[in-house]
C-alpha cells in the first residue's frame, strides 16, 4: 500500500463562481473519481462575502476535502496544513472502508476501543508519510485576486517545501482560471517540485467571469489522464512554463 | 476549520460539567478552559482529588495520534520535562461522541514573561534544561517540532522548565507535524521541514532571539540567517549567546548536547568576563553615544544597579547546576 497515490485538487479562490456548471456538483463528481477537492478561500480583512464563503465550504464538503477561509497573510501555513490534513483524511477514509469490509456492519475507526484506534492511527500516519501525492493546484486569477497572487505564489513554494520533507513522492501541477481562450490555462505541468514560480501569474485575464465549475471539470480530466497514462519519463526533468 | 454547530458543542464543556469516559469509566469534573489550539481545546479538570489537563479534539483521529506519540515518547529513558499521560477515552454527550485524553496538569508561569522579568542568565539556564531534554528525546528518535514559548512553562521550587503540548512531536525522519512560522527554519528559507535534531535546534536559537524581540519580526527579502543575526547584534542582551544562536540557526550543531555545552560555556564566560567588559563597553558607549543617543545609554545604567547581586546569584545558581549535572 506504500505505493498508493493520494490525488487532490487544491482550489485557491476569493469569491464565488459565476459561469458554467455548478462547482459543488463538479466537486462531487471529482470525489466519485477518487479525488478529493480542498478549497482555500482568501478574504480581505473586513470584507467577507457570505455567498462566496458558503460556496467554498460546500465545494470542499461535496468534494470530500477540507476548506479554510483565511486572510492572504496566513496563506502559507494554511495551505500546507489543509493539504496534509486532507491527505490523512483520505487515508483515514480508505482505512475505514477496509474496517467495514473486515468487520461488516457500520463499524468505523471511531467505534473501536481507544487502544486499538491508536494502533490503527499509527498505520494511517505512516501511510500519510509514505504514500505518493498528486496535487493539481487551481488558482483563481480573476481581477480581484491580483493583489493576492504574490502571497499565493509564496504559499505554493512553501507547500512544496513542506511536502518535500515527506518520505513519499509528490507531483504538482498548476492551472489558472479563467484562461485566455478557454476556461483554464496550464501554467506548470506535472513536476516533482515547485521551484520557481516567477512570472507564472504574469498574464492575467481581466474578464469578470469566474468559471470555478468548468475549472474543476478540467482538473478531473487532467488527473484521469495522468492516472491512465502513468507518469511520463521525462516529466521529472523539466518544468514547462507557459504564459510567460 | 469550519465546524458544524453540533460538532462545536460536542467539545465545548462548561465549568462544573462532569464527563465520564465511555470505555474506562473515569469521571472528570471540568474546572475551566486552559487553552485552545489548532486541533482542539485543553481543560483543567479534577478527578479523584487531583488536578489534570484534559485535551479534547475536533477529530478522534488527532487524539489517537497524539496519545500514541505521548505514550511512546514517555518511554524514552530519562526524559523528565513533559507531561505524563494518564487516560484516553470517549465521552458521549447529547451532541455526539468526542474523544479526549488526560495528562498531568503542569502548574507554572508562561515562559516568556518569566524570563523577560529576570536577567538573561535565566534564559541560558532554561535553554540548557530544554536542550538536555531535547537531547534525550532526539536520541530516542523523536523531534519536538513546534517549539515556542507558548508550549513552555516555568514551575516553582525549584524553578524548572517544562513543556506542555505534545501535538507537534514527530518521529525523526518524517515531516514536521505542526510548526509556528517564526521558529520554523522553512519559513526563514534555511531548510526543509524534515524532523531531525537540527530542526529543533534552529527553533531553540529562535526562542532565545524571541526573548529580545517579544513581538517577533517577519522575514524580509534579506537572507534569513543574515537578517536574524543582524537582529541579534542589535540586542545587547543576546550578545553573550551570539555564538550559540549563530551556530543554531546555521545548523552547525550535530546534537542538542553540543549546543547545551555552548550555552553553559556562555553562562560561565558571562560570569567571568562580564564585569570588566561591561565597564569598558559602558565607557565606550558614553563616549560615542552620549550626545547622540540618550535612550540607548539609560538601560545600561539601570541594568548595572544590582548587577553584583545578579552576578553573585548567577554564579551561585551555576555552581548548583553544575553540581547537579556532575552528580
PDB file of N, CA and C in Angstrom, chain A residues 48 53 57 66-69 73 76-77 80-82 84-85 88-89 92 109-115 117-119 121-122 124-126 129 151 154 158-159 161-162 164-167, chain B residues 1-2 22-24 38-39 59-62 64-65 67-69 71-72 85 88-90 99 171-177 179-181 184-187 191-195 218-219:
ATOM      1  N   UNK A  48     -16.129  40.013   4.044  1.00  0.00           N
ATOM      2  CA  UNK A  48     -16.387  38.614   3.808  1.00  0.00           C
ATOM      3  C   UNK A  48     -17.747  38.443   3.154  1.00  0.00           C
ATOM      4  N   UNK A  53     -18.134  32.486   0.634  1.00  0.00           N
ATOM      5  CA  UNK A  53     -17.596  31.617   1.673  1.00  0.00           C
ATOM      6  C   UNK A  53     -18.440  30.353   1.824  1.00  0.00           C
ATOM      7  N   UNK A  57     -17.158  26.252   1.396  1.00  0.00           N
ATOM      8  CA  UNK A  57     -17.413  25.141   2.312  1.00  0.00           C
ATOM      9  C   UNK A  57     -18.123  24.000   1.584  1.00  0.00           C
ATOM     10  N   UNK A  66     -11.223  19.398   2.496  1.00  0.00           N
ATOM     11  CA  UNK A  66     -11.304  20.357   3.588  1.00  0.00           C
ATOM     12  C   UNK A  66     -11.329  21.757   3.026  1.00  0.00           C
ATOM     13  N   UNK A  67     -11.853  22.676   3.823  1.00  0.00           N
ATOM     14  CA  UNK A  67     -11.852  24.060   3.371  1.00  0.00           C
ATOM     15  C   UNK A  67     -11.424  24.951   4.511  1.00  0.00           C
ATOM     16  N   UNK A  68     -10.915  26.084   4.158  1.00  0.00           N
ATOM     17  CA  UNK A  68     -10.487  27.048   5.160  1.00  0.00           C
ATOM     18  C   UNK A  68     -10.550  28.421   4.509  1.00  0.00           C
ATOM     19  N   UNK A  69     -11.045  29.398   5.268  1.00  0.00           N
ATOM     20  CA  UNK A  69     -11.085  30.762   4.758  1.00  0.00           C
ATOM     21  C   UNK A  69     -10.082  31.581   5.551  1.00  0.00           C
ATOM     22  N   UNK A  73      -2.306  36.928   4.326  1.00  0.00           N
ATOM     23  CA  UNK A  73      -1.032  36.779   5.033  1.00  0.00           C
ATOM     24  C   UNK A  73      -0.896  35.432   5.762  1.00  0.00           C
ATOM     25  N   UNK A  76       0.319  30.735   3.681  1.00  0.00           N
ATOM     26  CA  UNK A  76       1.332  29.671   3.644  1.00  0.00           C
ATOM     27  C   UNK A  76       1.026  28.538   4.606  1.00  0.00           C
ATOM     28  N   UNK A  77       0.859  28.911   5.870  1.00  0.00           N
ATOM     29  CA  UNK A  77       0.675  27.893   6.886  1.00  0.00           C
ATOM     30  C   UNK A  77      -0.622  27.105   6.653  1.00  0.00           C
ATOM     31  N   UNK A  80      -0.432  24.394   3.567  1.00  0.00           N
ATOM     32  CA  UNK A  80       0.246  23.135   3.853  1.00  0.00           C
ATOM     33  C   UNK A  80      -0.540  22.309   4.866  1.00  0.00           C
ATOM     34  N   UNK A  81      -1.167  22.996   5.834  1.00  0.00           N
ATOM     35  CA  UNK A  81      -1.922  22.268   6.851  1.00  0.00           C
ATOM     36  C   UNK A  81      -3.136  21.568   6.238  1.00  0.00           C
ATOM     37  N   UNK A  82      -3.876  22.306   5.408  1.00  0.00           N
ATOM     38  CA  UNK A  82      -5.062  21.736   4.774  1.00  0.00           C
ATOM     39  C   UNK A  82      -4.680  20.544   3.893  1.00  0.00           C
ATOM     40  N   UNK A  84      -2.054  18.527   4.091  1.00  0.00           N
ATOM     41  CA  UNK A  84      -1.649  17.354   4.860  1.00  0.00           C
ATOM     42  C   UNK A  84      -2.828  16.726   5.600  1.00  0.00           C
ATOM     43  N   UNK A  85      -3.677  17.588   6.152  1.00  0.00           N
ATOM     44  CA  UNK A  85      -4.838  17.056   6.874  1.00  0.00           C
ATOM     45  C   UNK A  85      -5.764  16.316   5.931  1.00  0.00           C
ATOM     46  N   UNK A  88      -4.437  12.887   5.260  1.00  0.00           N
ATOM     47  CA  UNK A  88      -4.738  11.977   6.367  1.00  0.00           C
ATOM     48  C   UNK A  88      -6.202  11.567   6.309  1.00  0.00           C
ATOM     49  N   UNK A  89      -7.060  12.539   6.004  1.00  0.00           N
ATOM     50  CA  UNK A  89      -8.491  12.261   5.951  1.00  0.00           C
ATOM     51  C   UNK A  89      -8.813  11.226   4.862  1.00  0.00           C
ATOM     52  N   UNK A  92      -7.572   7.911   6.025  1.00  0.00           N
ATOM     53  CA  UNK A  92      -8.487   7.519   7.088  1.00  0.00           C
ATOM     54  C   UNK A  92      -9.754   6.915   6.486  1.00  0.00           C
ATOM     55  N   UNK A 109     -13.461   3.406  12.515  1.00  0.00           N
ATOM     56  CA  UNK A 109     -12.363   3.507  13.461  1.00  0.00           C
ATOM     57  C   UNK A 109     -12.820   4.051  14.809  1.00  0.00           C
ATOM     58  N   UNK A 110     -13.716   5.018  14.753  1.00  0.00           N
ATOM     59  CA  UNK A 110     -14.179   5.680  15.969  1.00  0.00           C
ATOM     60  C   UNK A 110     -14.939   4.729  16.889  1.00  0.00           C
ATOM     61  N   UNK A 111     -15.421   3.597  16.342  1.00  0.00           N
ATOM     62  CA  UNK A 111     -16.185   2.668  17.164  1.00  0.00           C
ATOM     63  C   UNK A 111     -15.301   1.655  17.876  1.00  0.00           C
ATOM     64  N   UNK A 112     -14.023   1.660  17.534  1.00  0.00           N
ATOM     65  CA  UNK A 112     -13.116   0.718  18.184  1.00  0.00           C
ATOM     66  C   UNK A 112     -12.686   1.281  19.532  1.00  0.00           C
ATOM     67  N   UNK A 113     -12.199   0.395  20.390  1.00  0.00           N
ATOM     68  CA  UNK A 113     -11.744   0.907  21.672  1.00  0.00           C
ATOM     69  C   UNK A 113     -10.456   1.713  21.485  1.00  0.00           C
ATOM     70  N   UNK A 114     -10.218   2.690  22.391  1.00  0.00           N
ATOM     71  CA  UNK A 114      -9.115   3.639  22.203  1.00  0.00           C
ATOM     72  C   UNK A 114      -7.764   3.001  21.886  1.00  0.00           C
ATOM     73  N   UNK A 115      -7.432   1.913  22.543  1.00  0.00           N
ATOM     74  CA  UNK A 115      -6.104   1.322  22.338  1.00  0.00           C
ATOM     75  C   UNK A 115      -5.947   0.801  20.904  1.00  0.00           C
ATOM     76  N   UNK A 117      -7.618   1.836  18.339  1.00  0.00           N
ATOM     77  CA  UNK A 117      -7.660   3.004  17.465  1.00  0.00           C
ATOM     78  C   UNK A 117      -6.260   3.594  17.319  1.00  0.00           C
ATOM     79  N   UNK A 118      -5.555   3.614  18.453  1.00  0.00           N
ATOM     80  CA  UNK A 118      -4.202   4.169  18.463  1.00  0.00           C
ATOM     81  C   UNK A 118      -3.298   3.404  17.500  1.00  0.00           C
ATOM     82  N   UNK A 119      -3.417   2.078  17.545  1.00  0.00           N
ATOM     83  CA  UNK A 119      -2.579   1.270  16.660  1.00  0.00           C
ATOM     84  C   UNK A 119      -2.907   1.561  15.199  1.00  0.00           C
ATOM     85  N   UNK A 121      -4.194   4.259  14.030  1.00  0.00           N
ATOM     86  CA  UNK A 121      -3.796   5.628  13.700  1.00  0.00           C
ATOM     87  C   UNK A 121      -2.323   5.679  13.324  1.00  0.00           C
ATOM     88  N   UNK A 122      -1.565   4.799  13.943  1.00  0.00           N
ATOM     89  CA  UNK A 122      -0.144   4.755  13.616  1.00  0.00           C
ATOM     90  C   UNK A 122       0.025   4.349  12.148  1.00  0.00           C
ATOM     91  N   UNK A 124      -2.239   4.846   9.804  1.00  0.00           N
ATOM     92  CA  UNK A 124      -2.708   5.978   8.997  1.00  0.00           C
ATOM     93  C   UNK A 124      -1.604   7.030   8.865  1.00  0.00           C
ATOM     94  N   UNK A 125      -0.964   7.344   9.991  1.00  0.00           N
ATOM     95  CA  UNK A 125       0.125   8.338   9.974  1.00  0.00           C
ATOM     96  C   UNK A 125       1.262   7.887   9.065  1.00  0.00           C
ATOM     97  N   UNK A 126       1.587   6.608   9.185  1.00  0.00           N
ATOM     98  CA  UNK A 126       2.673   6.041   8.386  1.00  0.00           C
ATOM     99  C   UNK A 126       2.347   6.165   6.889  1.00  0.00           C
ATOM    100  N   UNK A 129       2.629   9.564   5.472  1.00  0.00           N
ATOM    101  CA  UNK A 129       4.006   9.986   5.285  1.00  0.00           C
ATOM    102  C   UNK A 129       4.621   9.354   4.036  1.00  0.00           C
ATOM    103  N   UNK A 151       1.214  36.421  -2.667  1.00  0.00           N
ATOM    104  CA  UNK A 151       1.077  35.565  -1.483  1.00  0.00           C
ATOM    105  C   UNK A 151       0.782  34.127  -1.873  1.00  0.00           C
ATOM    106  N   UNK A 154       3.989  32.547  -2.946  1.00  0.00           N
ATOM    107  CA  UNK A 154       4.800  32.241  -1.774  1.00  0.00           C
ATOM    108  C   UNK A 154       4.265  30.984  -1.074  1.00  0.00           C
ATOM    109  N   UNK A 158       6.033  27.300  -0.446  1.00  0.00           N
ATOM    110  CA  UNK A 158       6.101  26.794   0.922  1.00  0.00           C
ATOM    111  C   UNK A 158       5.474  25.401   1.023  1.00  0.00           C
ATOM    112  N   UNK A 159       4.388  25.203   0.281  1.00  0.00           N
ATOM    113  CA  UNK A 159       3.729  23.890   0.256  1.00  0.00           C
ATOM    114  C   UNK A 159       4.679  22.834  -0.303  1.00  0.00           C
ATOM    115  N   UNK A 161       7.841  22.893  -0.215  1.00  0.00           N
ATOM    116  CA  UNK A 161       8.873  22.662   0.800  1.00  0.00           C
ATOM    117  C   UNK A 161       8.377  21.671   1.863  1.00  0.00           C
ATOM    118  N   UNK A 162       7.140  21.885   2.324  1.00  0.00           N
ATOM    119  CA  UNK A 162       6.573  21.004   3.347  1.00  0.00           C
ATOM    120  C   UNK A 162       6.436  19.580   2.841  1.00  0.00           C
ATOM    121  N   UNK A 164       7.934  18.144   0.347  1.00  0.00           N
ATOM    122  CA  UNK A 164       9.225  17.554   0.016  1.00  0.00           C
ATOM    123  C   UNK A 164       9.848  16.915   1.251  1.00  0.00           C
ATOM    124  N   UNK A 165       9.449  17.376   2.435  1.00  0.00           N
ATOM    125  CA  UNK A 165      10.001  16.828   3.669  1.00  0.00           C
ATOM    126  C   UNK A 165       9.389  15.472   4.012  1.00  0.00           C
ATOM    127  N   UNK A 166       8.350  15.054   3.257  1.00  0.00           N
ATOM    128  CA  UNK A 166       7.750  13.734   3.486  1.00  0.00           C
ATOM    129  C   UNK A 166       8.609  12.668   2.825  1.00  0.00           C
ATOM    130  N   UNK A 167       8.309  11.406   3.200  1.00  0.00           N
ATOM    131  CA  UNK A 167       9.053  10.322   2.559  1.00  0.00           C
ATOM    132  C   UNK A 167       8.494   9.992   1.180  1.00  0.00           C
TER     133      UNK A 167
ATOM    134  N   UNK B   1     -10.742  25.424  10.675  1.00  0.00           N
ATOM    135  CA  UNK B   1     -11.756  24.556  10.056  1.00  0.00           C
ATOM    136  C   UNK B   1     -13.150  25.045  10.424  1.00  0.00           C
ATOM    137  N   UNK B   2     -14.010  25.063   9.492  1.00  0.00           N
ATOM    138  CA  UNK B   2     -15.391  25.427   9.794  1.00  0.00           C
ATOM    139  C   UNK B   2     -16.095  24.196  10.355  1.00  0.00           C
ATOM    140  N   UNK B  22     -16.418   6.634  28.251  1.00  0.00           N
ATOM    141  CA  UNK B  22     -17.287   5.547  27.792  1.00  0.00           C
ATOM    142  C   UNK B  22     -16.629   4.180  27.991  1.00  0.00           C
ATOM    143  N   UNK B  23     -15.302   4.126  27.833  1.00  0.00           N
ATOM    144  CA  UNK B  23     -14.616   2.838  27.889  1.00  0.00           C
ATOM    145  C   UNK B  23     -14.039   2.521  29.269  1.00  0.00           C
ATOM    146  N   UNK B  24     -13.378   3.494  29.861  1.00  0.00           N
ATOM    147  CA  UNK B  24     -12.696   3.239  31.134  1.00  0.00           C
ATOM    148  C   UNK B  24     -13.482   3.711  32.347  1.00  0.00           C
ATOM    149  N   UNK B  38      -4.965  24.550  17.462  1.00  0.00           N
ATOM    150  CA  UNK B  38      -5.406  24.233  16.110  1.00  0.00           C
ATOM    151  C   UNK B  38      -6.308  23.006  16.068  1.00  0.00           C
ATOM    152  N   UNK B  39      -6.041  22.044  16.949  1.00  0.00           N
ATOM    153  CA  UNK B  39      -6.821  20.818  16.829  1.00  0.00           C
ATOM    154  C   UNK B  39      -7.911  20.660  17.894  1.00  0.00           C
ATOM    155  N   UNK B  59     -11.305  16.089  16.076  1.00  0.00           N
ATOM    156  CA  UNK B  59     -11.339  14.802  15.396  1.00  0.00           C
ATOM    157  C   UNK B  59     -10.732  13.720  16.261  1.00  0.00           C
ATOM    158  N   UNK B  60     -11.440  12.602  16.342  1.00  0.00           N
ATOM    159  CA  UNK B  60     -10.980  11.489  17.171  1.00  0.00           C
ATOM    160  C   UNK B  60      -9.591  11.042  16.750  1.00  0.00           C
ATOM    161  N   UNK B  61      -9.318  11.141  15.436  1.00  0.00           N
ATOM    162  CA  UNK B  61      -8.030  10.619  14.986  1.00  0.00           C
ATOM    163  C   UNK B  61      -6.857  11.462  15.459  1.00  0.00           C
ATOM    164  N   UNK B  62      -7.070  12.757  15.664  1.00  0.00           N
ATOM    165  CA  UNK B  62      -5.949  13.552  16.184  1.00  0.00           C
ATOM    166  C   UNK B  62      -5.628  13.144  17.610  1.00  0.00           C
ATOM    167  N   UNK B  64      -6.050  10.105  18.939  1.00  0.00           N
ATOM    168  CA  UNK B  64      -5.322   8.820  18.886  1.00  0.00           C
ATOM    169  C   UNK B  64      -3.877   9.041  18.518  1.00  0.00           C
ATOM    170  N   UNK B  65      -3.663   9.900  17.534  1.00  0.00           N
ATOM    171  CA  UNK B  65      -2.324  10.146  17.038  1.00  0.00           C
ATOM    172  C   UNK B  65      -1.447  10.773  18.125  1.00  0.00           C
ATOM    173  N   UNK B  67      -1.933  10.723  21.436  1.00  0.00           N
ATOM    174  CA  UNK B  67      -1.754   9.810  22.560  1.00  0.00           C
ATOM    175  C   UNK B  67      -0.675   8.797  22.235  1.00  0.00           C
ATOM    176  N   UNK B  68      -0.710   8.314  21.020  1.00  0.00           N
ATOM    177  CA  UNK B  68       0.279   7.353  20.581  1.00  0.00           C
ATOM    178  C   UNK B  68       1.693   7.911  20.740  1.00  0.00           C
ATOM    179  N   UNK B  69       1.852   9.158  20.325  1.00  0.00           N
ATOM    180  CA  UNK B  69       3.156   9.814  20.438  1.00  0.00           C
ATOM    181  C   UNK B  69       3.537  10.005  21.906  1.00  0.00           C
ATOM    182  N   UNK B  71       2.543   8.484  24.585  1.00  0.00           N
ATOM    183  CA  UNK B  71       2.833   7.208  25.235  1.00  0.00           C
ATOM    184  C   UNK B  71       4.238   6.720  24.890  1.00  0.00           C
ATOM    185  N   UNK B  72       4.569   6.828  23.605  1.00  0.00           N
ATOM    186  CA  UNK B  72       5.868   6.304  23.186  1.00  0.00           C
ATOM    187  C   UNK B  72       7.016   7.215  23.586  1.00  0.00           C
ATOM    188  N   UNK B  85       1.234  10.914  30.610  1.00  0.00           N
ATOM    189  CA  UNK B  85      -0.055  10.524  30.039  1.00  0.00           C
ATOM    190  C   UNK B  85      -0.863   9.746  31.087  1.00  0.00           C
ATOM    191  N   UNK B  88      -7.123   7.911  28.142  1.00  0.00           N
ATOM    192  CA  UNK B  88      -7.726   8.333  26.887  1.00  0.00           C
ATOM    193  C   UNK B  88      -9.083   7.655  26.780  1.00  0.00           C
ATOM    194  N   UNK B  89     -10.088   8.420  26.354  1.00  0.00           N
ATOM    195  CA  UNK B  89     -11.432   7.845  26.321  1.00  0.00           C
ATOM    196  C   UNK B  89     -12.352   8.655  25.409  1.00  0.00           C
ATOM    197  N   UNK B  90     -13.577   8.199  25.297  1.00  0.00           N
ATOM    198  CA  UNK B  90     -14.597   8.953  24.559  1.00  0.00           C
ATOM    199  C   UNK B  90     -15.660   9.403  25.556  1.00  0.00           C
ATOM    200  N   UNK B  99     -13.710  12.432  21.461  1.00  0.00           N
ATOM    201  CA  UNK B  99     -12.555  11.775  22.071  1.00  0.00           C
ATOM    202  C   UNK B  99     -11.764  12.774  22.893  1.00  0.00           C
ATOM    203  N   UNK B 171       8.052  11.782  14.716  1.00  0.00           N
ATOM    204  CA  UNK B 171       9.065  10.747  14.614  1.00  0.00           C
ATOM    205  C   UNK B 171      10.202  11.258  13.722  1.00  0.00           C
ATOM    206  N   UNK B 172      11.428  11.044  14.133  1.00  0.00           N
ATOM    207  CA  UNK B 172      12.561  11.512  13.339  1.00  0.00           C
ATOM    208  C   UNK B 172      12.494  10.933  11.932  1.00  0.00           C
ATOM    209  N   UNK B 173      12.772  11.762  10.939  1.00  0.00           N
ATOM    210  CA  UNK B 173      12.770  11.300   9.546  1.00  0.00           C
ATOM    211  C   UNK B 173      11.475  11.599   8.811  1.00  0.00           C
ATOM    212  N   UNK B 174      10.394  11.856   9.581  1.00  0.00           N
ATOM    213  CA  UNK B 174       9.135  12.208   8.929  1.00  0.00           C
ATOM    214  C   UNK B 174       9.066  13.721   8.729  1.00  0.00           C
ATOM    215  N   UNK B 175       7.920  14.190   8.216  1.00  0.00           N
ATOM    216  CA  UNK B 175       7.810  15.637   8.069  1.00  0.00           C
ATOM    217  C   UNK B 175       7.161  16.234   9.311  1.00  0.00           C
ATOM    218  N   UNK B 176       7.653  17.401   9.718  1.00  0.00           N
ATOM    219  CA  UNK B 176       7.190  18.077  10.936  1.00  0.00           C
ATOM    220  C   UNK B 176       5.671  18.236  10.912  1.00  0.00           C
ATOM    221  N   UNK B 177       5.023  17.845  12.017  1.00  0.00           N
ATOM    222  CA  UNK B 177       3.559  17.860  12.077  1.00  0.00           C
ATOM    223  C   UNK B 177       2.974  19.248  12.240  1.00  0.00           C
ATOM    224  N   UNK B 179       4.038  23.475  13.220  1.00  0.00           N
ATOM    225  CA  UNK B 179       5.122  24.430  13.458  1.00  0.00           C
ATOM    226  C   UNK B 179       4.548  25.844  13.548  1.00  0.00           C
ATOM    227  N   UNK B 180       5.375  26.769  14.011  1.00  0.00           N
ATOM    228  CA  UNK B 180       4.991  28.168  14.083  1.00  0.00           C
ATOM    229  C   UNK B 180       6.033  28.927  13.274  1.00  0.00           C
ATOM    230  N   UNK B 181       5.578  29.754  12.349  1.00  0.00           N
ATOM    231  CA  UNK B 181       6.477  30.352  11.364  1.00  0.00           C
ATOM    232  C   UNK B 181       7.777  30.931  11.935  1.00  0.00           C
ATOM    233  N   UNK B 184      10.309  28.369  12.627  1.00  0.00           N
ATOM    234  CA  UNK B 184      10.419  27.331  11.602  1.00  0.00           C
ATOM    235  C   UNK B 184      11.518  27.686  10.592  1.00  0.00           C
ATOM    236  N   UNK B 185      12.493  26.799  10.453  1.00  0.00           N
ATOM    237  CA  UNK B 185      13.599  27.119   9.542  1.00  0.00           C
ATOM    238  C   UNK B 185      13.118  27.207   8.092  1.00  0.00           C
ATOM    239  N   UNK B 186      12.060  26.494   7.768  1.00  0.00           N
ATOM    240  CA  UNK B 186      11.490  26.557   6.417  1.00  0.00           C
ATOM    241  C   UNK B 186      10.997  27.959   6.090  1.00  0.00           C
ATOM    242  N   UNK B 187      10.344  28.576   7.056  1.00  0.00           N
ATOM    243  CA  UNK B 187       9.836  29.944   6.876  1.00  0.00           C
ATOM    244  C   UNK B 187      10.984  30.910   6.573  1.00  0.00           C
ATOM    245  N   UNK B 191      16.070  25.721   5.264  1.00  0.00           N
ATOM    246  CA  UNK B 191      15.991  24.262   5.285  1.00  0.00           C
ATOM    247  C   UNK B 191      14.575  23.773   5.082  1.00  0.00           C
ATOM    248  N   UNK B 192      14.415  22.442   5.050  1.00  0.00           N
ATOM    249  CA  UNK B 192      13.083  21.885   4.829  1.00  0.00           C
ATOM    250  C   UNK B 192      12.400  21.607   6.168  1.00  0.00           C
ATOM    251  N   UNK B 193      11.315  20.850   6.122  1.00  0.00           N
ATOM    252  CA  UNK B 193      10.586  20.544   7.351  1.00  0.00           C
ATOM    253  C   UNK B 193      10.695  19.064   7.676  1.00  0.00           C
ATOM    254  N   UNK B 194      11.877  18.522   7.496  1.00  0.00           N
ATOM    255  CA  UNK B 194      12.094  17.136   7.867  1.00  0.00           C
ATOM    256  C   UNK B 194      12.424  17.103   9.349  1.00  0.00           C
ATOM    257  N   UNK B 195      11.809  16.161  10.066  1.00  0.00           N
ATOM    258  CA  UNK B 195      12.054  16.074  11.505  1.00  0.00           C
ATOM    259  C   UNK B 195      13.439  15.521  11.767  1.00  0.00           C
ATOM    260  N   UNK B 218       9.094  39.800  11.159  1.00  0.00           N
ATOM    261  CA  UNK B 218       8.798  38.976   9.985  1.00  0.00           C
ATOM    262  C   UNK B 218       9.982  38.966   9.029  1.00  0.00           C
ATOM    263  N   UNK B 219      10.000  37.978   8.149  1.00  0.00           N
ATOM    264  CA  UNK B 219      11.125  37.889   7.231  1.00  0.00           C
ATOM    265  C   UNK B 219      11.095  39.051   6.230  1.00  0.00           C
TER     266      UNK B 219
END
